[in-house]
Amino acid sequence: MDYEKEYSEKSFFDKVAKYAKTAGATVIYLALLLYYAALKPEVPLKVKGTIFAALGYFVFPLDAIPDPIPAAGYTDDLGVIVFAIAVCAMYIDDSVKEKGKAKMISLFGEEIVKDLDQIAGKYLNNK
């Protein structure tokens, strides 16, 4: 399936808002980093294609492990998102992280901030 076609900004933010707590901070923060990286004009189209395919997979409800399955539903999404993070890590700079952090605070509250650097360090090789 061509998951890039499943992506839209509206579907992405609808899913983020609706399933933030179910998907968890790691999945949501990494997805937001991808989203904000894709908005940067210097990101090549091929990299943006990878990002939008990963975000399309994230928003598509009938993927390899259906999202409603407790504890396992977002593990496949995380794998796809981590792959896309590896492809575009060089474009995830402090401005992207700050935008992601601001959105995470609006979704989870101020207490989430302490976890975000740890998540970024784990998946971005301390970039």
JSON list of C-alpha atoms in Angstrom, two decimals:
[
{"chain": "A", "resi": 1, "resn": "MET", "atom": "CA", "xyz": [0.00, 0.00, 0.00]},
{"chain": "A", "resi": 2, "resn": "ASP", "atom": "CA", "xyz": [1.17, 3.53, -0.76]},
{"chain": "A", "resi": 3, "resn": "TYR", "atom": "CA", "xyz": [0.89, 5.05, 2.73]},
{"chain": "A", "resi": 4, "resn": "GLU", "atom": "CA", "xyz": [2.05, 8.46, 1.55]},
{"chain": "A", "resi": 5, "resn": "LYS", "atom": "CA", "xyz": [-1.43, 8.88, 0.02]},
{"chain": "A", "resi": 6, "resn": "GLU", "atom": "CA", "xyz": [-3.00, 8.26, 3.44]},
{"chain": "A", "resi": 7, "resn": "TYR", "atom": "CA", "xyz": [-1.28, 11.30, 4.92]},
{"chain": "A", "resi": 8, "resn": "SER", "atom": "CA", "xyz": [-2.86, 14.71, 5.29]},
{"chain": "A", "resi": 9, "resn": "GLU", "atom": "CA", "xyz": [-2.10, 17.39, 7.83]},
{"chain": "A", "resi": 10, "resn": "LYS", "atom": "CA", "xyz": [-5.66, 17.16, 9.15]},
{"chain": "A", "resi": 11, "resn": "SER", "atom": "CA", "xyz": [-5.61, 13.37, 9.51]},
{"chain": "A", "resi": 12, "resn": "PHE", "atom": "CA", "xyz": [-2.23, 13.57, 11.24]},
{"chain": "A", "resi": 13, "resn": "PHE", "atom": "CA", "xyz": [-3.28, 16.14, 13.83]},
{"chain": "A", "resi": 14, "resn": "ASP", "atom": "CA", "xyz": [-6.68, 14.46, 14.32]},
{"chain": "A", "resi": 15, "resn": "LYS", "atom": "CA", "xyz": [-4.91, 11.20, 15.20]},
{"chain": "A", "resi": 16, "resn": "VAL", "atom": "CA", "xyz": [-2.33, 12.95, 17.38]},
{"chain": "A", "resi": 17, "resn": "ALA", "atom": "CA", "xyz": [-5.06, 14.72, 19.35]},
{"chain": "A", "resi": 18, "resn": "LYS", "atom": "CA", "xyz": [-7.31, 11.67, 19.66]},
{"chain": "A", "resi": 19, "resn": "TYR", "atom": "CA", "xyz": [-4.70, 9.01, 20.44]},
{"chain": "A", "resi": 20, "resn": "ALA", "atom": "CA", "xyz": [-1.84, 10.93, 22.08]},
{"chain": "A", "resi": 21, "resn": "LYS", "atom": "CA", "xyz": [-2.14, 9.20, 25.43]},
{"chain": "A", "resi": 22, "resn": "THR", "atom": "CA", "xyz": [-2.83, 5.77, 23.90]},
{"chain": "A", "resi": 23, "resn": "ALA", "atom": "CA", "xyz": [0.08, 5.93, 21.46]},
{"chain": "A", "resi": 24, "resn": "GLY", "atom": "CA", "xyz": [2.38, 7.36, 24.10]},
{"chain": "A", "resi": 25, "resn": "ALA", "atom": "CA", "xyz": [4.89, 10.16, 24.28]},
{"chain": "A", "resi": 26, "resn": "THR", "atom": "CA", "xyz": [7.60, 8.42, 22.25]},
{"chain": "A", "resi": 27, "resn": "VAL", "atom": "CA", "xyz": [5.45, 7.71, 19.19]},
{"chain": "A", "resi": 28, "resn": "ILE", "atom": "CA", "xyz": [3.79, 11.12, 19.25]},
{"chain": "A", "resi": 29, "resn": "TYR", "atom": "CA", "xyz": [6.99, 13.12, 19.82]},
{"chain": "A", "resi": 30, "resn": "LEU", "atom": "CA", "xyz": [8.89, 11.32, 17.07]},
{"chain": "A", "resi": 31, "resn": "ALA", "atom": "CA", "xyz": [5.94, 11.72, 14.69]},
{"chain": "A", "resi": 32, "resn": "LEU", "atom": "CA", "xyz": [5.87, 15.44, 15.48]},
{"chain": "A", "resi": 33, "resn": "LEU", "atom": "CA", "xyz": [9.61, 15.71, 14.82]},
{"chain": "A", "resi": 34, "resn": "LEU", "atom": "CA", "xyz": [9.01, 14.14, 11.42]},
{"chain": "A", "resi": 35, "resn": "TYR", "atom": "CA", "xyz": [6.14, 16.50, 10.71]},
{"chain": "A", "resi": 36, "resn": "TYR", "atom": "CA", "xyz": [8.10, 19.63, 11.61]},
{"chain": "A", "resi": 37, "resn": "ALA", "atom": "CA", "xyz": [11.20, 18.42, 9.74]},
{"chain": "A", "resi": 38, "resn": "ALA", "atom": "CA", "xyz": [9.07, 17.91, 6.62]},
{"chain": "A", "resi": 39, "resn": "LEU", "atom": "CA", "xyz": [8.04, 21.57, 6.73]},
{"chain": "A", "resi": 40, "resn": "LYS", "atom": "CA", "xyz": [11.63, 22.72, 6.29]},
{"chain": "A", "resi": 41, "resn": "PRO", "atom": "CA", "xyz": [12.26, 23.88, 2.72]},
{"chain": "A", "resi": 42, "resn": "GLU", "atom": "CA", "xyz": [15.79, 22.44, 2.62]},
{"chain": "A", "resi": 43, "resn": "VAL", "atom": "CA", "xyz": [14.58, 18.86, 3.17]},
{"chain": "A", "resi": 44, "resn": "PRO", "atom": "CA", "xyz": [14.84, 17.02, -0.18]},
{"chain": "A", "resi": 45, "resn": "LEU", "atom": "CA", "xyz": [11.65, 15.74, -1.77]},
{"chain": "A", "resi": 46, "resn": "LYS", "atom": "CA", "xyz": [12.79, 12.13, -1.49]},
{"chain": "A", "resi": 47, "resn": "VAL", "atom": "CA", "xyz": [13.26, 12.54, 2.28]},
{"chain": "A", "resi": 48, "resn": "LYS", "atom": "CA", "xyz": [9.89, 14.30, 2.55]},
{"chain": "A", "resi": 49, "resn": "GLY", "atom": "CA", "xyz": [8.37, 11.34, 0.70]},
{"chain": "A", "resi": 50, "resn": "THR", "atom": "CA", "xyz": [9.78, 8.99, 3.34]},
{"chain": "A", "resi": 51, "resn": "ILE", "atom": "CA", "xyz": [8.45, 11.23, 6.10]},
{"chain": "A", "resi": 52, "resn": "PHE", "atom": "CA", "xyz": [4.96, 11.46, 4.61]},
{"chain": "A", "resi": 53, "resn": "ALA", "atom": "CA", "xyz": [4.86, 7.72, 3.98]},
{"chain": "A", "resi": 54, "resn": "ALA", "atom": "CA", "xyz": [5.72, 7.11, 7.64]},
{"chain": "A", "resi": 55, "resn": "LEU", "atom": "CA", "xyz": [3.12, 9.62, 8.81]},
{"chain": "A", "resi": 56, "resn": "GLY", "atom": "CA", "xyz": [0.60, 8.08, 6.40]},
{"chain": "A", "resi": 57, "resn": "TYR", "atom": "CA", "xyz": [1.29, 4.68, 7.96]},
{"chain": "A", "resi": 58, "resn": "PHE", "atom": "CA", "xyz": [0.80, 6.25, 11.39]},
{"chain": "A", "resi": 59, "resn": "VAL", "atom": "CA", "xyz": [-2.62, 7.70, 10.51]},
{"chain": "A", "resi": 60, "resn": "PHE", "atom": "CA", "xyz": [-3.84, 4.62, 8.62]},
{"chain": "A", "resi": 61, "resn": "PRO", "atom": "CA", "xyz": [-5.84, 2.54, 11.13]},
{"chain": "A", "resi": 62, "resn": "LEU", "atom": "CA", "xyz": [-5.48, -0.85, 9.41]},
{"chain": "A", "resi": 63, "resn": "ASP", "atom": "CA", "xyz": [-1.74, -1.36, 9.37]},
{"chain": "A", "resi": 64, "resn": "ALA", "atom": "CA", "xyz": [0.27, -4.47, 10.28]},
{"chain": "A", "resi": 65, "resn": "ILE", "atom": "CA", "xyz": [-0.79, -4.33, 13.93]},
{"chain": "A", "resi": 66, "resn": "PRO", "atom": "CA", "xyz": [-4.13, -2.51, 14.23]},
{"chain": "A", "resi": 67, "resn": "ASP", "atom": "CA", "xyz": [-3.80, 0.51, 16.50]},
{"chain": "A", "resi": 68, "resn": "PRO", "atom": "CA", "xyz": [-6.69, -0.39, 18.86]},
{"chain": "A", "resi": 69, "resn": "ILE", "atom": "CA", "xyz": [-4.86, -3.53, 20.10]},
{"chain": "A", "resi": 70, "resn": "PRO", "atom": "CA", "xyz": [-3.76, -2.67, 23.66]},
{"chain": "A", "resi": 71, "resn": "ALA", "atom": "CA", "xyz": [-0.02, -2.41, 24.30]},
{"chain": "A", "resi": 72, "resn": "ALA", "atom": "CA", "xyz": [0.92, -3.60, 20.80]},
{"chain": "A", "resi": 73, "resn": "GLY", "atom": "CA", "xyz": [-1.09, -1.39, 18.47]},
{"chain": "A", "resi": 74, "resn": "TYR", "atom": "CA", "xyz": [1.54, 1.27, 18.01]},
{"chain": "A", "resi": 75, "resn": "THR", "atom": "CA", "xyz": [4.69, -0.88, 17.97]},
{"chain": "A", "resi": 76, "resn": "ASP", "atom": "CA", "xyz": [4.65, -1.19, 14.19]},
{"chain": "A", "resi": 77, "resn": "ASP", "atom": "CA", "xyz": [3.99, 2.54, 13.87]},
{"chain": "A", "resi": 78, "resn": "LEU", "atom": "CA", "xyz": [7.01, 3.21, 16.07]},
{"chain": "A", "resi": 79, "resn": "GLY", "atom": "CA", "xyz": [9.18, 1.00, 13.87]},
{"chain": "A", "resi": 80, "resn": "VAL", "atom": "CA", "xyz": [8.16, 2.86, 10.72]},
{"chain": "A", "resi": 81, "resn": "ILE", "atom": "CA", "xyz": [8.59, 6.23, 12.43]},
{"chain": "A", "resi": 82, "resn": "VAL", "atom": "CA", "xyz": [12.05, 5.29, 13.73]},
{"chain": "A", "resi": 83, "resn": "PHE", "atom": "CA", "xyz": [13.09, 4.26, 10.22]},
{"chain": "A", "resi": 84, "resn": "ALA", "atom": "CA", "xyz": [11.96, 7.65, 8.89]},
{"chain": "A", "resi": 85, "resn": "ILE", "atom": "CA", "xyz": [13.76, 9.40, 11.77]},
{"chain": "A", "resi": 86, "resn": "ALA", "atom": "CA", "xyz": [16.98, 7.63, 10.71]},
{"chain": "A", "resi": 87, "resn": "VAL", "atom": "CA", "xyz": [16.49, 8.85, 7.13]},
{"chain": "A", "resi": 88, "resn": "CYS", "atom": "CA", "xyz": [15.92, 12.47, 8.10]},
{"chain": "A", "resi": 89, "resn": "ALA", "atom": "CA", "xyz": [17.81, 12.87, 11.40]},
{"chain": "A", "resi": 90, "resn": "MET", "atom": "CA", "xyz": [20.20, 15.42, 9.90]},
{"chain": "A", "resi": 91, "resn": "TYR", "atom": "CA", "xyz": [17.22, 17.77, 9.37]},
{"chain": "A", "resi": 92, "resn": "ILE", "atom": "CA", "xyz": [15.93, 17.49, 12.92]},
{"chain": "A", "resi": 93, "resn": "ASP", "atom": "CA", "xyz": [17.58, 20.52, 14.48]},
{"chain": "A", "resi": 94, "resn": "ASP", "atom": "CA", "xyz": [16.82, 22.52, 17.63]},
{"chain": "A", "resi": 95, "resn": "SER", "atom": "CA", "xyz": [14.02, 24.48, 15.93]},
{"chain": "A", "resi": 96, "resn": "VAL", "atom": "CA", "xyz": [12.25, 21.24, 14.96]},
{"chain": "A", "resi": 97, "resn": "LYS", "atom": "CA", "xyz": [12.69, 19.88, 18.49]},
{"chain": "A", "resi": 98, "resn": "GLU", "atom": "CA", "xyz": [11.33, 23.10, 20.03]},
{"chain": "A", "resi": 99, "resn": "LYS", "atom": "CA", "xyz": [8.21, 22.98, 17.84]},
{"chain": "A", "resi": 100, "resn": "GLY", "atom": "CA", "xyz": [7.70, 19.34, 18.75]},
{"chain": "A", "resi": 101, "resn": "LYS", "atom": "CA", "xyz": [8.25, 20.11, 22.42]},
{"chain": "A", "resi": 102, "resn": "ALA", "atom": "CA", "xyz": [5.70, 22.94, 22.36]},
{"chain": "A", "resi": 103, "resn": "LYS", "atom": "CA", "xyz": [3.07, 20.66, 20.79]},
{"chain": "A", "resi": 104, "resn": "MET", "atom": "CA", "xyz": [3.84, 17.90, 23.29]},
{"chain": "A", "resi": 105, "resn": "ILE", "atom": "CA", "xyz": [3.34, 20.33, 26.18]},
{"chain": "A", "resi": 106, "resn": "SER", "atom": "CA", "xyz": [-0.06, 21.26, 24.76]},
{"chain": "A", "resi": 107, "resn": "LEU", "atom": "CA", "xyz": [-1.00, 17.57, 24.54]},
{"chain": "A", "resi": 108, "resn": "PHE", "atom": "CA", "xyz": [0.54, 16.13, 27.70]},
{"chain": "A", "resi": 109, "resn": "GLY", "atom": "CA", "xyz": [1.31, 19.12, 29.95]},
{"chain": "A", "resi": 110, "resn": "GLU", "atom": "CA", "xyz": [4.56, 20.61, 31.26]},
{"chain": "A", "resi": 111, "resn": "GLU", "atom": "CA", "xyz": [5.58, 17.41, 33.04]},
{"chain": "A", "resi": 112, "resn": "ILE", "atom": "CA", "xyz": [6.36, 15.76, 29.68]},
{"chain": "A", "resi": 113, "resn": "VAL", "atom": "CA", "xyz": [9.37, 18.04, 29.07]},
{"chain": "A", "resi": 114, "resn": "LYS", "atom": "CA", "xyz": [11.73, 15.93, 31.18]},
{"chain": "A", "resi": 115, "resn": "ASP", "atom": "CA", "xyz": [11.05, 12.88, 28.98]},
{"chain": "A", "resi": 116, "resn": "LEU", "atom": "CA", "xyz": [11.54, 14.58, 25.60]},
{"chain": "A", "resi": 117, "resn": "ASP", "atom": "CA", "xyz": [15.32, 15.01, 25.78]},
{"chain": "A", "resi": 118, "resn": "GLN", "atom": "CA", "xyz": [15.61, 11.35, 26.76]},
{"chain": "A", "resi": 119, "resn": "ILE", "atom": "CA", "xyz": [13.44, 10.29, 23.81]},
{"chain": "A", "resi": 120, "resn": "ALA", "atom": "CA", "xyz": [15.42, 12.50, 21.41]},
{"chain": "A", "resi": 121, "resn": "GLY", "atom": "CA", "xyz": [18.70, 11.18, 22.79]},
{"chain": "A", "resi": 122, "resn": "LYS", "atom": "CA", "xyz": [17.62, 7.59, 22.32]},
{"chain": "A", "resi": 123, "resn": "TYR", "atom": "CA", "xyz": [16.32, 7.92, 18.75]},
{"chain": "A", "resi": 124, "resn": "LEU", "atom": "CA", "xyz": [18.48, 10.74, 17.40]},
{"chain": "A", "resi": 125, "resn": "ASN", "atom": "CA", "xyz": [21.83, 9.49, 18.69]},
{"chain": "A", "resi": 126, "resn": "ASN", "atom": "CA", "xyz": [22.04, 12.47, 21.08]},
{"chain": "A", "resi": 127, "resn": "LYS", "atom": "CA", "xyz": [21.80, 14.90, 18.16]}
]
